[in-house]
Amino acid sequence: MSSRYTDIYQQWQDDPDTHWTNAARDITWFRPPERIFDADQGVYGRWFVGGLCNICYNCVDRHIAAGRGQDPAIIFDSAMTGISQVFSFDAVLQEVTAIAAVMRNLGIEKGDRVVIYMPMVPEAVFSMLACARLGAIHSVVFGGFAAQELASRLDSAGAKLVVTASCGLEPGRVVAYKPLLDGAIELARTKPANCLILQREQLSADLDPDRGEHDFAELAAVQRAAKTRVDCVPMASTDPLYILYTSGTTGKPKGVVRDTGGHMVALHWSMRNIYGLQAGDISWTASDIGWVVGHSYIVYGPLLAGVVTVLFEGKPVGTPDAGTFWRVVERYGVNVLFTAPTAIRAIRRDDPNGRLAGGRNLSSLRTLFLAGERADPETLHWAATLLGIPVIDNWWQTETGWPIAANPMGLGPLPVKPGSPTVPMPGFTVAVLDDSGHRTSPDALGNLAIRLPLPPGCLTTYWEADDLFHEACLSEFPGYYKTADAGRIDEDGYVFVMARTDDIINCAGHRLSTGALEEVCACHPDVAECAVVGVADPIKGQVPCGFLVLKSGTMRGGPDVCQDVIDLVRQRIGAVAAFRKVVIVAKLPKTRSGKILRATIQKIADRQSWSMPATIEDPATLQAVAVALREDVYVSKKQ
Ligand code: COA
Ligand code: AMP
């Protein structure tokens, strides 16, 4: 089949308004937009101005109105508890309405912020949809973050309500959320008025109603029994739907703001045209609702398109083994699986010959999509050979909300070039710019930038920080959004994404700021100076490695300080930082102007060829790093 991609991309370039007008027809509007794009609003313009809509209505109610109430909407599978549940659209509506009624009784109104700090349970998705129904802005915080990170998000968002659970379940341990929540509220300057806590049977939390702590299930049951009605609040297209915090170059996370109308249009378009999914198909995005991939393709994308979404609590390996993914695919007849390359690498490590996939009927599976980090050709090839289906890389970011570049399966697949997420999607003009902002020659490496305006579905700004958004993303290359990724575009227009240009590292498909890790390491009383770089890891892509210079006269031994620093990072940032490696050096390699030579340290750690920078202050420091990395890396054994 030949691909319609070139024609559709050309049509979008020639007449973007018509392209997006047609895409917007797939959405039910309470009032249609007056203008498709208004360049004079917002930081770089706003989409579908004048439209009124509600994403919860589009995800749930309208499918029921179309007679699909009894059809499955969400399948929940927990490899941690053995639970398997199917929720029809009717059941989803019932749950979402009950929770929305509870939230409304707790004073939540349009525009209020609600932080959702939950494991992968259906109530997390219902809570997101309940916020959307009321017009409240949700901010989902990944469960692997510690109290301080939660506190900074509570403060930044000014959250009125927190929805959480008594615990999360990680392999071999129960993560008690309540102490983390208590710690966060203690630290936060803005205290939420109420907390809704879902009690899980593995660990229950003590609730104090006087402190606004309520039992999620009890309150929802009352509303369910009363069949309380909660209508969908009409939202302007441009009203925020959610804030999702992501790592920036400083310790302070950035609140990516997603609008309502543009987000719906873009996601719906992507479901059919990129992921090749239609109503009734079954899609499984094995990620977490705390990340953008989870927001877009566990929750909103599939539900908007009437596609059944699988919500999975578990890991690709160890719950109980590397065959879990294939069990889920077979059991529910999954058509499209979407995960991060890390998950496939972990499966391959534990089951290199794919023995655990062998006895399974995986005939329902049409495509495996990979995103979140670079899909290395070896992993791609292994998965394609094992499954005998196309394995499709797609490149995007928390900021964009949907793929910048992909191989659009719904428009007809293009040839796969391993190592490339294929071509820019309609809406995105990708340019490769040198550091002065000039286009590089074809195939040359440079900064990947997107010509403004960003298409619908991308961030509109950072929460209450238009200036920061402008400064961080739009100012360096006027007329472009800076992705902070480096890469090239080949003669066929294929994009290759090579590395970040900032100090963000990608660990197991999670984005970590080395700056934030350094801030924590530097707090240790025995640490004089530190640097954190991402070093190559065969499974997680990269893991952070700390380089510490100890203060002279320190009484504690080096290994003790290393373990202290590792514990401190876990306590302040959370287990998700996966910070386990530390090296003590006498001096950090720096330029004569005092800049730490992180890139060279990283090359040495990754055993790549490196050359002595001409600007180095003391060449012996780099040799010392090389020796320390060979002989003296402290790796934490403690969890
Ligand atoms: N709540 C609490 N803790 C969590 C958590 C959560 N939701 N998610 C992860 N953690 C903890 C883990 O238990 C681990 O803790 P430990 O140090 O005590 O072992 C730590 O955070 C690091 O987690 P992770 O980096 O995920 O490593 P892992 O060894 O537990 O698992 C993989 C490795 C490859 C199985 C896992 O990273 C994975 O499934 N990756 C897929 C990537 C993905 O979904 N990315 C999302 C973007 S698409
Ligand atoms: P996040 O915002 O957490 O989704 O992380 C986005 C970053 O992950 C991007 O800026 C890239 O650095 C990286 N990334 C995501 N998808 C890909 C991909 N398909 N290929 C290469 N890098 C990717």
XYZ file of C-alpha atoms and ligand atoms in Angstrom:
710
model
C 0.000 0.000 0.000
C 1.414 3.387 -0.876
C 1.382 6.001 1.842
C -0.844 9.062 1.649
C 1.635 10.855 3.896
C 3.272 13.072 1.259
C -0.093 14.306 -0.034
C -1.532 14.948 3.411
C 1.603 16.729 4.609
C 1.579 18.876 1.460
C -2.125 19.670 1.904
C -1.465 20.757 5.468
C 1.453 22.958 4.350
C -0.631 24.546 1.593
C -3.690 25.165 3.749
C -3.281 24.458 7.466
C -6.681 25.935 8.341
C -8.520 23.456 6.130
C -6.472 20.570 7.494
C -7.345 21.473 11.089
C -10.947 22.416 10.257
C -11.442 18.906 8.902
C -9.739 17.350 11.914
C -11.941 19.387 14.269
C -15.055 17.773 12.734
C -14.261 14.596 14.689
C -14.898 16.449 17.944
C -18.283 17.278 19.431
C -18.365 21.010 20.155
C -20.960 22.705 22.346
C -20.212 25.739 20.181
C -17.986 25.480 17.113
C -14.789 27.541 17.011
C -15.031 30.980 15.419
C -11.434 30.942 14.235
C -9.127 27.996 13.648
C -6.031 29.918 14.693
C -5.605 33.356 16.196
C -2.005 34.504 15.938
C -2.643 37.450 18.256
C -3.591 35.458 21.323
C -1.319 33.685 23.774
C 2.444 33.400 23.549
C 2.554 32.235 19.918
C -1.167 32.160 18.999
C -4.146 30.036 20.093
C -6.146 27.285 18.420
C -9.892 26.916 17.825
C -10.690 30.246 19.388
C -14.317 30.786 20.351
C -15.086 27.063 20.544
C -16.808 25.560 23.570
C -16.283 21.916 24.408
C -15.521 19.404 27.143
C -13.035 16.566 26.826
C -14.834 14.318 29.315
C -17.951 14.655 27.171
C -15.954 13.679 24.103
C -14.244 10.753 25.853
C -17.324 9.271 27.493
C -20.790 10.812 27.071
C -20.785 11.119 23.320
C -19.923 7.444 22.840
C -22.888 6.595 25.055
C -25.085 8.991 23.073
C -23.963 7.114 19.956
C -25.236 3.843 21.462
C -21.894 2.477 22.622
C -22.616 2.582 26.380
C -22.206 -1.161 26.816
C -18.970 -1.334 24.822
C -15.706 -1.733 26.702
C -13.806 1.486 27.293
C -11.116 0.661 29.853
C -9.531 -2.686 30.681
C -7.606 -2.718 33.937
C -4.993 -5.417 34.418
C -2.788 -5.516 37.476
C 0.161 -7.860 37.407
C 0.730 -6.775 41.014
C -2.624 -7.943 42.407
C -4.001 -10.239 39.708
C -7.048 -8.000 39.250
C -8.625 -7.828 35.790
C -11.604 -5.535 35.246
C -13.441 -4.232 32.220
C -15.291 -0.915 32.386
C -17.846 -0.088 29.722
C -18.465 3.539 28.731
C -21.597 3.425 30.934
C -19.524 2.212 33.888
C -16.867 4.848 33.274
C -19.537 7.534 33.216
C -20.977 6.265 36.479
C -17.583 6.286 38.216
C -16.479 9.613 36.783
C -19.766 11.281 37.695
C -19.587 10.002 41.266
C -16.052 11.315 41.700
C -16.915 14.606 40.045
C -19.815 14.956 42.492
C -17.452 14.295 45.399
C -15.008 16.886 44.102
C -17.807 19.403 43.573
C -18.972 18.877 47.153
C -15.426 19.592 48.255
C -15.679 22.957 46.527
C -13.873 22.175 43.279
C -14.945 24.422 40.422
C -13.846 25.306 36.937
C -10.238 26.522 36.943
C -9.309 25.015 40.338
C -6.206 22.856 40.402
C -6.323 19.239 41.543
C -3.138 17.222 42.034
C -3.489 13.496 41.317
C -0.722 11.419 42.913
C -1.746 7.852 42.279
C -0.583 4.447 41.185
C -1.888 2.848 38.002
C -5.440 2.159 39.120
C -8.714 2.956 37.334
C -9.591 5.568 39.962
C -6.651 7.635 38.721
C -8.133 7.790 35.219
C -11.631 8.437 36.591
C -10.225 11.304 38.659
C -8.577 12.884 35.605
C -11.866 12.664 33.717
C -13.819 13.961 36.725
C -11.598 17.052 36.814
C -12.131 17.522 33.088
C -15.897 17.163 33.562
C -15.902 19.963 36.126
C -13.421 22.112 34.233
C -10.878 21.734 37.029
C -7.230 21.589 35.936
C -5.516 18.368 36.894
C -1.860 17.900 37.537
C -0.853 14.258 37.724
C 2.349 13.634 39.666
C 4.221 10.384 39.014
C 4.177 8.048 42.030
C 7.971 7.626 42.055
C 8.518 11.258 43.126
C 9.305 12.053 46.745
C 7.576 14.489 49.121
C 9.655 17.519 48.171
C 8.913 17.156 44.459
C 5.223 16.714 45.255
C 5.374 19.803 47.458
C 6.919 21.937 44.724
C 4.106 20.893 42.370
C 1.420 21.580 44.999
C 2.888 25.045 45.436
C 3.344 25.841 41.784
C -0.144 24.675 40.853
C -1.791 26.136 43.969
C -3.670 22.860 44.385
C -6.962 22.970 46.256
C -7.390 19.191 46.343
C -5.084 16.171 46.234
C -6.339 12.796 45.068
C -4.103 9.950 46.154
C -4.044 6.338 47.296
C -2.858 4.674 50.462
C -0.083 2.926 48.539
C 1.545 2.037 45.283
C 2.827 -1.452 44.525
C 6.369 -1.893 43.264
C 7.985 -5.285 42.805
C 8.904 -6.541 46.270
C 7.684 -3.483 48.148
C 4.607 -1.519 49.035
C 5.147 2.221 48.645
C 3.217 4.040 51.384
C 1.903 7.241 49.785
C 0.338 8.817 52.865
C 3.647 9.630 54.603
C 4.866 11.150 51.328
C 1.683 13.200 51.073
C 1.951 14.307 54.715
C 5.576 15.288 54.132
C 4.674 17.218 51.009
C 1.849 19.121 52.698
C 4.179 19.942 55.565
C 6.726 21.371 53.126
C 4.258 23.113 50.814
C 3.464 26.782 51.267
C 0.049 26.256 49.636
C -1.832 23.663 51.655
C -4.609 21.857 49.787
C -7.943 22.194 51.560
C -8.823 18.516 51.082
C -7.295 15.142 50.246
C -9.196 12.211 48.791
C -7.466 8.955 49.614
C -8.163 5.646 47.941
C -7.622 2.889 50.489
C -5.963 -0.160 48.946
C -6.116 -3.469 50.742
C -2.318 -3.920 50.742
C -1.895 -0.985 53.140
C -4.458 1.350 54.566
C -3.737 4.887 55.640
C -4.959 6.629 58.791
C -7.282 9.424 57.762
C -8.018 12.504 59.796
C -11.256 14.152 58.593
C -10.379 17.236 60.665
C -7.424 17.730 58.357
C -9.631 17.366 55.295
C -8.624 13.748 54.662
C -11.476 11.732 53.132
C -12.006 8.155 52.050
C -12.242 8.197 48.253
C -14.356 5.047 47.885
C -16.772 5.883 50.705
C -17.582 9.342 49.348
C -17.845 8.071 45.781
C -20.201 5.272 46.892
C -22.592 7.809 48.415
C -22.736 9.784 45.174
C -23.038 6.636 43.079
C -25.978 5.430 45.156
C -27.631 8.849 44.951
C -27.052 8.871 41.158
C -26.010 12.503 41.484
C -25.906 14.217 38.110
C -22.885 16.229 37.124
C -23.083 17.870 33.737
C -19.998 18.563 31.677
C -18.907 22.165 32.171
C -18.512 23.954 28.825
C -14.882 24.945 28.429
C -13.360 27.393 26.005
C -11.042 25.610 23.586
C -8.271 27.703 25.032
C -9.010 26.867 28.686
C -6.336 24.725 30.320
C -7.132 21.050 30.719
C -4.045 20.069 32.633
C -0.626 21.005 33.915
C 2.070 18.368 33.641
C 5.361 19.132 35.330
C 8.529 18.067 33.590
C 12.216 18.480 34.287
C 13.814 21.680 33.138
C 17.438 22.641 33.290
C 17.088 23.989 36.812
C 15.827 22.132 39.856
C 12.423 23.789 39.469
C 10.061 21.672 37.333
C 8.228 23.378 34.500
C 4.454 23.160 34.331
C 3.504 22.340 30.753
C -0.004 23.680 30.134
C -2.259 21.829 27.706
C -5.386 23.469 26.343
C -8.731 21.739 25.844
C -9.819 22.102 22.210
C -6.533 21.908 20.340
C -5.435 18.968 22.433
C -8.589 17.035 21.555
C -8.319 17.721 17.846
C -4.646 16.775 17.629
C -4.955 13.605 19.698
C -7.982 12.412 17.799
C -6.190 13.006 14.489
C -3.136 11.115 15.720
C -5.123 8.064 16.849
C -6.386 7.298 13.394
C -3.634 8.643 11.195
C -0.492 7.880 13.178
C -1.457 4.913 15.315
C -3.912 3.447 12.812
C -6.606 2.922 15.455
C -10.387 3.050 15.013
C -13.289 2.885 17.463
C -13.528 -0.599 18.969
C -9.821 -1.409 18.498
C -7.793 -2.271 21.584
C -4.766 -0.213 22.398
C -2.299 -0.704 25.215
C 0.145 1.983 26.169
C 2.464 0.455 28.731
C 3.598 3.634 30.411
C 2.365 5.509 33.477
C -0.348 8.126 33.696
C 2.250 10.335 35.422
C 4.034 10.873 32.090
C 2.819 12.577 28.953
C 2.670 9.288 27.055
C 0.173 8.115 29.667
C -1.917 11.311 29.492
C -2.111 11.218 25.705
C -2.273 7.523 24.892
C -3.503 5.702 27.990
C -6.239 8.189 28.784
C -7.317 10.878 26.365
C -6.358 9.685 22.865
C -7.976 6.246 23.020
C -11.094 7.401 24.852
C -11.613 10.300 22.443
C -11.446 7.896 19.529
C -13.664 5.291 21.217
C -10.719 2.890 21.315
C -10.513 0.469 24.241
C -7.536 1.356 26.436
C -5.644 -1.089 28.635
C -4.481 0.283 31.968
C -1.694 -1.898 33.309
C -0.223 -1.957 36.792
C 3.081 -3.781 36.612
C 6.460 -3.838 34.932
C 7.720 -5.386 31.724
C 9.934 -7.711 33.762
C 9.706 -9.157 37.251
C 5.889 -9.052 37.533
C 6.314 -11.988 37.450
C 8.518 -12.362 34.389
C 9.427 -11.058 30.959
C 6.330 -12.713 29.458
C 3.859 -10.320 31.110
C 3.494 -8.080 28.051
C 2.691 -11.078 25.847
C 0.198 -12.405 28.397
C -1.681 -9.081 28.354
C -1.612 -8.848 24.550
C -3.019 -12.368 24.216
C -5.579 -12.092 26.980
C -7.218 -8.911 25.738
C -6.466 -9.171 22.011
C -4.418 -5.961 21.984
C -4.095 -4.450 18.483
C -1.511 -1.776 19.154
C 1.143 -1.800 21.861
C 3.019 1.369 22.748
C 5.929 1.436 25.178
C 9.442 2.759 25.712
C 12.495 1.031 24.193
C 13.740 0.482 27.763
C 10.868 -1.902 28.408
C 11.789 -3.959 25.334
C 15.472 -3.956 26.318
C 14.517 -5.200 29.785
C 12.385 -8.000 28.270
C 15.184 -8.925 25.886
C 17.716 -9.070 28.726
C 15.545 -11.530 30.678
C 14.246 -13.518 27.713
C 16.753 -13.059 24.879
C 15.223 -15.705 22.640
C 11.644 -14.569 23.195
C 10.750 -17.961 24.631
C 7.967 -16.445 26.748
C 6.272 -14.998 23.674
C 6.536 -18.332 21.898
C 3.459 -20.134 23.170
C 1.203 -17.073 23.024
C -1.316 -16.153 20.365
C -0.227 -12.627 19.488
C -2.050 -12.500 16.174
C -4.165 -9.499 17.232
C -1.075 -7.289 17.445
C -0.639 -5.067 14.384
C 2.029 -2.586 15.442
C 4.465 -1.911 18.262
C 5.141 1.788 18.811
C 8.189 2.977 20.736
C 8.801 6.453 22.159
C 10.219 8.327 25.116
C 13.861 7.875 24.177
C 15.931 6.928 21.142
C 14.923 3.543 19.767
C 18.260 1.897 19.122
C 18.273 -0.187 15.913
C 19.242 -3.370 17.777
C 16.186 -3.216 20.052
C 13.931 -2.330 17.139
C 15.252 -5.229 15.100
C 14.907 -7.698 17.982
C 11.272 -6.753 18.587
C 10.404 -6.777 14.875
C 11.908 -10.235 14.438
C 10.224 -11.608 17.546
C 6.770 -10.242 16.771
C 6.844 -10.161 12.981
C 5.055 -6.785 12.888
C 6.181 -3.212 12.176
C 8.004 -1.594 15.085
C 7.523 2.141 14.838
C 9.629 4.776 16.549
C 7.986 8.149 17.242
C 9.608 11.282 18.607
C 7.915 13.776 20.869
C 8.092 15.489 24.234
C 5.956 16.434 27.213
C 5.752 19.859 25.603
C 4.341 18.672 22.270
C 1.839 16.143 23.653
C 1.809 14.065 20.445
C 4.385 12.953 17.895
C 6.529 15.535 16.132
C 7.852 12.793 13.878
C 6.468 9.350 13.255
C 5.704 6.752 10.652
C 1.966 7.352 10.149
C 0.505 3.855 10.060
C -3.015 5.127 9.402
C -1.908 7.055 6.315
C 0.011 4.051 5.067
C 3.431 3.081 6.387
C 6.629 4.542 5.007
C 9.793 2.449 4.856
C 11.405 2.136 8.302
C 14.946 3.453 8.686
C 16.180 2.073 12.008
C 17.441 4.898 14.214
C 14.957 7.398 12.756
C 11.436 8.176 14.014
C 10.678 8.768 10.294
C 9.149 12.055 9.126
C 7.527 15.203 10.583
C 3.786 14.946 11.106
C 1.403 17.478 9.549
C 1.493 20.463 11.882
C 5.226 20.259 12.444
C 7.862 21.866 10.248
C 11.135 20.594 11.641
C 14.336 22.482 10.886
C 17.942 21.752 11.781
C 19.630 24.963 12.895
C 23.214 25.734 13.813
C 23.925 27.586 17.044
C 23.453 30.934 15.283
C 20.024 29.919 14.072
C 20.916 29.254 10.427
C 19.677 26.164 8.656
C 22.423 23.572 8.378
C 23.222 21.823 5.117
C 21.219 18.624 4.488
C 22.141 15.728 6.753
C 24.327 17.917 8.998
C 23.849 17.713 12.745
C 22.299 20.660 14.546
C 19.538 21.871 16.853
C 16.126 20.415 16.039
C 13.627 23.258 16.021
C 9.948 23.517 15.068
C 8.701 26.468 13.067
C 6.049 28.494 14.877
C 3.194 28.297 15.380
C 3.232 24.990 17.176
C 0.285 22.878 16.014
C -2.800 22.158 18.137
C -2.135 19.903 21.112
C 1.248 21.371 22.007
C 1.863 23.334 25.161
C 0.440 26.819 25.188
C 2.793 28.039 27.902
C 4.372 27.065 31.221
C 1.966 27.441 34.103
C 1.929 31.087 35.182
C 5.266 31.589 33.465
C 4.821 32.950 29.929
C 8.183 34.710 30.185
C 9.975 31.549 31.180
C 8.356 29.678 28.283
C 9.453 32.366 25.893
C 12.954 32.508 27.288
C 13.474 28.741 27.488
C 11.853 27.678 24.227
C 11.234 30.546 21.809
C 13.931 33.170 22.272
C 17.079 31.383 21.078
C 15.854 30.783 17.534
C 13.320 33.526 16.692
C 10.314 32.086 14.859
C 11.041 28.585 16.123
C 10.362 26.402 19.144
C 13.602 24.895 20.426
C 13.141 21.191 21.148
C 16.487 20.995 23.015
C 17.184 17.858 20.985
C 20.053 17.614 18.531
C 19.712 15.702 15.308
C 19.717 15.750 11.528
C 17.348 15.309 8.599
C 18.486 13.130 5.710
C 17.907 13.557 1.998
C 14.564 11.680 2.223
C 13.309 13.997 4.943
C 13.784 11.421 7.703
C 14.541 12.924 11.101
C 17.274 11.450 13.305
C 17.212 12.476 16.970
C 20.607 12.013 18.578
C 20.846 13.682 22.015
C 19.609 16.476 24.239
C 21.374 19.795 23.938
C 20.728 20.709 27.574
C 21.566 18.958 30.828
C 18.474 16.751 30.758
C 19.148 13.044 30.695
C 16.794 10.304 29.656
C 16.733 7.405 32.086
C 14.367 4.517 31.300
C 12.293 6.908 29.198
C 12.019 9.302 32.150
C 13.353 12.810 31.921
C 15.772 13.819 34.691
C 17.489 17.127 35.237
C 21.132 16.684 36.181
C 20.948 20.236 37.551
C 18.268 19.158 40.018
C 20.353 16.149 41.075
C 23.399 18.369 41.547
C 21.418 20.736 43.746
C 20.620 17.824 46.066
C 24.178 16.388 46.090
C 25.551 19.828 46.918
C 23.406 19.945 50.074
C 25.506 17.264 51.748
C 27.727 18.910 54.374
C 30.828 16.995 53.251
C 30.453 17.795 49.559
C 32.485 20.761 48.327
C 31.514 20.495 44.669
C 29.718 18.088 42.410
C 28.667 17.296 38.873
C 26.088 14.801 37.649
C 26.218 13.385 34.133
C 24.207 10.737 32.348
C 26.236 7.628 31.573
C 25.265 4.879 29.167
C 23.284 1.970 30.574
C 22.411 -1.138 28.559
C 18.784 -1.211 29.758
C 17.816 2.306 30.820
C 19.673 4.120 28.049
C 21.285 6.462 30.520
C 21.622 6.561 34.288
C 22.856 9.472 36.368
C 26.361 9.273 37.829
C 27.547 11.758 40.448
C 31.098 13.117 40.695
C 31.843 14.511 44.130
C 34.700 16.583 45.492
C 34.766 16.212 49.262
C 35.578 19.026 51.638
C 39.034 18.729 53.152
C 39.081 17.363 56.685
C 35.874 15.365 56.170
C 35.636 12.720 58.883
C 33.180 10.410 57.149
C 34.667 7.888 54.764
C 34.159 8.270 51.017
C 31.750 5.311 50.639
C 29.634 6.627 53.517
C 29.324 10.037 51.911
C 28.478 8.393 48.575
C 25.684 6.382 50.196
C 24.457 9.466 52.086
C 24.224 11.411 48.838
C 22.395 8.553 47.124
C 19.943 8.379 50.039
C 19.489 12.133 49.954
C 18.552 12.098 46.262
C 16.060 9.298 46.867
C 14.589 11.190 49.793
C 14.387 14.579 48.023
C 13.660 13.650 44.394
C 12.463 10.074 44.670
C 13.248 6.526 43.625
C 12.523 7.518 40.022
C 15.877 9.336 39.861
C 17.548 5.874 39.777
C 20.634 7.508 41.290
C 22.975 4.741 42.379
C 26.458 5.560 41.046
C 28.883 8.016 42.587
C 32.595 8.675 42.041
C 34.816 10.729 44.326
C 37.406 12.879 42.580
C 39.973 15.300 43.945
C 38.949 18.077 41.563
C 36.283 18.523 38.871
C 37.533 19.050 35.328
C 36.745 22.639 34.336
C 37.487 25.162 31.657
C 39.575 28.183 32.575
C 36.351 30.147 32.892
C 35.091 27.658 35.483
C 32.615 25.637 33.394
C 32.465 21.963 34.344
C 33.386 19.772 31.375
C 30.336 17.527 31.631
C 30.334 16.422 27.996
C 33.939 15.226 28.202
C 33.323 13.474 31.520
C 30.381 11.712 29.893
C 32.505 10.592 26.940
C 35.131 9.174 29.275
C 32.474 7.360 31.290
C 30.944 5.924 28.112
C 34.389 4.849 26.881
C 34.030 6.972 23.765
C 37.024 8.663 22.201
C 37.639 12.081 23.681
C 40.152 14.840 23.261
C 41.567 17.229 25.789
C 39.641 20.523 25.455
C 41.957 23.409 24.642
C 40.298 25.516 27.302
C 40.886 23.082 30.178
C 42.170 24.565 33.385
C 44.068 21.491 34.619
C 44.498 18.539 32.208
C 45.313 16.172 35.079
C 41.703 16.391 36.292
C 40.356 14.563 33.252
C 42.959 11.830 33.545
C 41.980 11.504 37.220
C 38.296 11.115 36.235
C 39.250 8.343 33.808
C 41.182 6.520 36.532
C 38.404 6.971 39.113
C 35.822 5.634 36.641
C 37.966 2.558 36.061
C 38.828 1.887 39.643
C 36.574 3.564 42.097
C 32.880 3.829 41.226
C 30.630 3.508 44.255
C 27.420 1.679 43.325
C 24.705 1.567 45.955
C 23.489 -1.886 46.799
C 20.828 -0.609 49.152
C 17.388 0.032 47.652
N 5.912 4.625 42.404
C 6.921 4.448 43.283
N 8.164 4.075 42.927
C 8.400 3.871 41.625
C 7.404 4.044 40.647
C 6.122 4.445 41.085
N 5.125 4.653 40.236
N 7.938 3.759 39.450
C 9.211 3.421 39.638
N 9.490 3.482 40.963
C 10.747 3.145 41.612
C 11.158 1.728 41.297
O 10.572 0.813 42.194
C 12.652 1.800 41.470
O 12.896 1.764 42.859
P 14.148 0.980 43.493
O 15.277 1.936 43.332
O 13.738 0.801 44.897
O 14.319 -0.274 42.733
C 13.008 3.206 41.019
O 11.789 3.948 41.069
C 13.562 3.285 39.623
O 12.566 2.828 38.742
P 12.870 2.441 37.241
O 13.852 3.413 36.661
O 11.612 2.275 36.512
O 13.683 1.101 37.356
P 13.228 -0.360 37.655
O 14.510 -1.083 37.846
O 12.208 -0.444 38.711
O 12.544 -0.858 36.301
C 12.266 -0.995 33.950
C 13.257 -0.892 35.088
C 13.009 -1.007 32.644
C 11.458 -2.263 34.075
C 11.323 0.223 34.029
O 12.098 1.385 34.029
C 10.323 0.323 32.922
O 9.334 -0.349 32.870
N 10.529 1.223 32.005
C 9.581 1.479 30.943
C 9.698 2.904 30.655
C 8.447 3.668 30.655
O 7.371 3.193 30.856
N 8.652 4.962 30.427
C 7.608 5.928 30.408
C 7.753 6.864 29.289
S 7.129 6.150 27.784
P 9.576 13.582 27.776
O 9.238 15.019 27.780
O 9.801 13.020 29.137
O 8.626 12.763 26.966
O 10.983 13.460 27.074
C 11.174 14.006 25.814
C 12.549 13.742 25.338
O 12.759 12.335 25.200
C 12.823 14.303 23.976
O 13.166 15.673 24.014
C 13.944 13.427 23.484
O 15.161 13.830 24.028
C 13.568 12.088 24.062
N 12.798 11.296 23.100
C 11.485 11.029 23.139
N 11.133 10.227 22.100
C 12.261 10.009 21.387
C 12.559 9.273 20.191
N 11.628 8.588 19.560
N 13.845 9.303 19.736
C 14.801 9.988 20.390
N 14.574 10.682 21.525
C 13.327 10.702 22.016
